């Protein structure tokens, strides 16, 4: 059974077309591409009905990224091209039913590409893969829940069950899911955040006592300097570009720190402004800092060192009042930066002193500074240290906890932040466990559960686990595809609660279930009537989301109903006071309970329904730093830069413009000038010359880690504006190359942006 599709897929190397990347993002073409995707897939009526309710007050929350909606006025088109693609993929008219599974064996399906999988449409009925079977067959909901209960009943301990969550689950579903897991007796709650912003959460917790960002949209609009670091908003958070545009028009300086010159940050044409649809555009980034892959920690230390030198030379650049009143560890930080040489720092970040000076001058002359970042910082061995070094710069300047300044980790999945607030975490604080015990009268486990990487290692080493996933595509999203495949195959049962077919349904345990659920856009009617759910965006705003269009199939259940159905059977003999029936009937009863367990959710039912929702209290915003020291901590970290070993290059795995994580909507990456192909290696032309490669030559890519070798075959290399010795490939294809043990120190996030590789020409 292939874990990844190979050269057999219909689209490989059929239509590659490379052109010069455009010099702006947005504009009229966005409207065209959005409509093409939405209308092409969903049929005119479903798409239009869905899009008119997208991100409107009283409508449903966009299931794409976690960028917030404006607090005040909203335009009739409060969505972006990629939000429209997400909706088109969810509201598609195509369907996968029992007949589809009878016609296609698992092997056949596994050979097809991720793009093909997405094209097949929505899952419509529960399916089971019986032991030894080659095809999935239908199963009733009741029998499916019974199978999960009996397999979990066979386990020697609850810790042999693993409950994964992807960040699309609503607060209500997430709260019930962690409750089921803990009432069963384990904290094994890995989630997509483990592969995503875990490094940010940990670093911010250590530095400022809260694992979330500290700014609002309003702060961004009032900032003097905005750094956009290791992030490609033109593709992954397109609505962020309108915010950056507004900030820019008010005079903000925007700095992009990235190995790639991403089109969205070069210039932006607002798709809803008539003049800009006709070709005008706002140049965005004032300064592009072309840091080599993984050079950021050295860059941030260099800026810090330069600022401290300025201070020593008599200029006041350090905010001493803030440092004295609110921080700890300044002396150690200063000493550490003093002891590191300029030669070492400049070599590690491979930048000119003039760039360091320019950035330091920006920090020295302004105080309303915001740093935004995403996966370019979090998915490296030194990610936690890097984010702490970035936070140190804000502490030096007192650029946190005031208007127009602060930290802005830009979240990925639309409700990944809310899921964590609801307790999806292998290691919640003691107060949370105590509150669950008080509310539900069961003994809550205290032992720390598995994160994603630990869960994979555990399933690989110990046959017979039960693996349940609330959304997501565990096999393709996690590192080391072959290793993870073995881990999943080792399970006695794998269960996926999903909307669309994906590779995790095909690489299974001895038995497997696909439990199809409603998507965000769809009406959710339960015994007490129509239900709504709630989500928390990247800036800590909690608001309601009400699906509007009819479900893709009558046989679908909501995530909440599936969790309740499962829980009733799985926990049948457990002693606890949890009324699953009531939760399923009326979701407002879930919110009543959340109100008592999670601080900040008082009057949840009422507040979430207010237009625009409500902000959760974030102490760091008020300069209250809830760390052990009671102060914001300067972090002192040794410089730990991953440089390619001789003869090797450093691989970053990134998203194209036509995908949402492992869901592939199309084969183009328009803003990088790529059409028709995903099996691409982006390489500097000097490296291509050195390796005797011509454009579009076929190559295999090998990765190396502690004496281990991994390989993925058959890619085409193309020359690209990327620093020397760095290459880029798309995930999930390249995930086969990410070593399971190559993770960020502290957070265990797979270091999928700095992998040691060799690229070899294929001999035909
Ligand atoms: N349309 C769409 N939207 C999405 C997603 C999607 O797949 N599609 N995914 C969602 C999710 S879950 C997430 S987490 C976010 C991801 O959003 P991003 O983080 O923007 O996604 P990536 O494609 O991983 O891009 C990483 C960026 O970091 C840069 N980079 C790589 N290595 C380094 C480095 O060492 N230093 C610096 N400074 N930069 C580096 C890359 O060049 C690239 O611009 O987007 C969310 N939104
Ligand atoms: N190499 C490499 N690997 C990475 C990354 C990288 O940059 N490089 N990025 C990482 C990041 S940031 C993340 S967040 C993870 C993402 O990891 P996941 O969250 O596990 O993956 P997704 O691709 O977002 O999940 C897609 C699947 O979710 C299901 N789905 C969609 N909508 C719904 C819904 O409303 N309800 C339910 N129940 N299911 C739904 C569909 O069946 C779809 O196939 O991947 C990580 N993996
Ligand atoms: Mo993510």
PDB file of C-alpha atoms in Angstrom, residues 24-34 81 241 245 267-282 670-671:
ATOM      1  CA  UNK A  24       1.696  42.075  -6.424  1.00  0.00           C
ATOM      2  CA  UNK A  25      -1.043  40.050  -4.780  1.00  0.00           C
ATOM      3  CA  UNK A  26      -4.770  40.719  -4.781  1.00  0.00           C
ATOM      4  CA  UNK A  27      -6.510  42.777  -7.469  1.00  0.00           C
ATOM      5  CA  UNK A  28      -9.293  41.817  -9.822  1.00  0.00           C
ATOM      6  CA  UNK A  29      -7.838  38.374 -10.498  1.00  0.00           C
ATOM      7  CA  UNK A  30      -8.629  37.442  -6.895  1.00  0.00           C
ATOM      8  CA  UNK A  31     -12.327  37.961  -7.482  1.00  0.00           C
ATOM      9  CA  UNK A  32     -12.102  35.929 -10.668  1.00  0.00           C
ATOM     10  CA  UNK A  33     -10.242  33.036  -9.013  1.00  0.00           C
ATOM     11  CA  UNK A  34     -12.540  33.052  -5.972  1.00  0.00           C
ATOM     12  CA  UNK A  81      -9.887  34.048  -2.592  1.00  0.00           C
ATOM     13  CA  UNK A 241      -3.020  42.238   3.561  1.00  0.00           C
ATOM     14  CA  UNK A 245      -2.546  48.200   3.668  1.00  0.00           C
ATOM     15  CA  UNK A 267       2.596  44.919  -3.104  1.00  0.00           C
ATOM     16  CA  UNK A 268      -1.122  44.512  -2.681  1.00  0.00           C
ATOM     17  CA  UNK A 269      -4.142  45.558  -4.683  1.00  0.00           C
ATOM     18  CA  UNK A 270      -7.320  45.533  -2.616  1.00  0.00           C
ATOM     19  CA  UNK A 271      -9.819  43.330  -4.438  1.00  0.00           C
ATOM     20  CA  UNK A 272     -12.740  45.501  -3.294  1.00  0.00           C
ATOM     21  CA  UNK A 273     -11.351  48.920  -4.215  1.00  0.00           C
ATOM     22  CA  UNK A 274     -12.308  49.869  -7.722  1.00  0.00           C
ATOM     23  CA  UNK A 275      -9.107  51.802  -8.511  1.00  0.00           C
ATOM     24  CA  UNK A 276      -7.012  48.883  -7.399  1.00  0.00           C
ATOM     25  CA  UNK A 277      -9.047  46.387  -9.378  1.00  0.00           C
ATOM     26  CA  UNK A 278      -8.067  48.415 -12.404  1.00  0.00           C
ATOM     27  CA  UNK A 279      -4.370  47.918 -11.817  1.00  0.00           C
ATOM     28  CA  UNK A 280      -3.337  50.265  -9.006  1.00  0.00           C
ATOM     29  CA  UNK A 281      -1.605  48.812  -5.991  1.00  0.00           C
ATOM     30  CA  UNK A 282      -0.118  49.703  -2.591  1.00  0.00           C
ATOM     31  CA  UNK A 670       0.133  31.626  -8.900  1.00  0.00           C
ATOM     32  CA  UNK A 671       2.090  34.074  -6.734  1.00  0.00           C
TER      33      UNK A 671
END
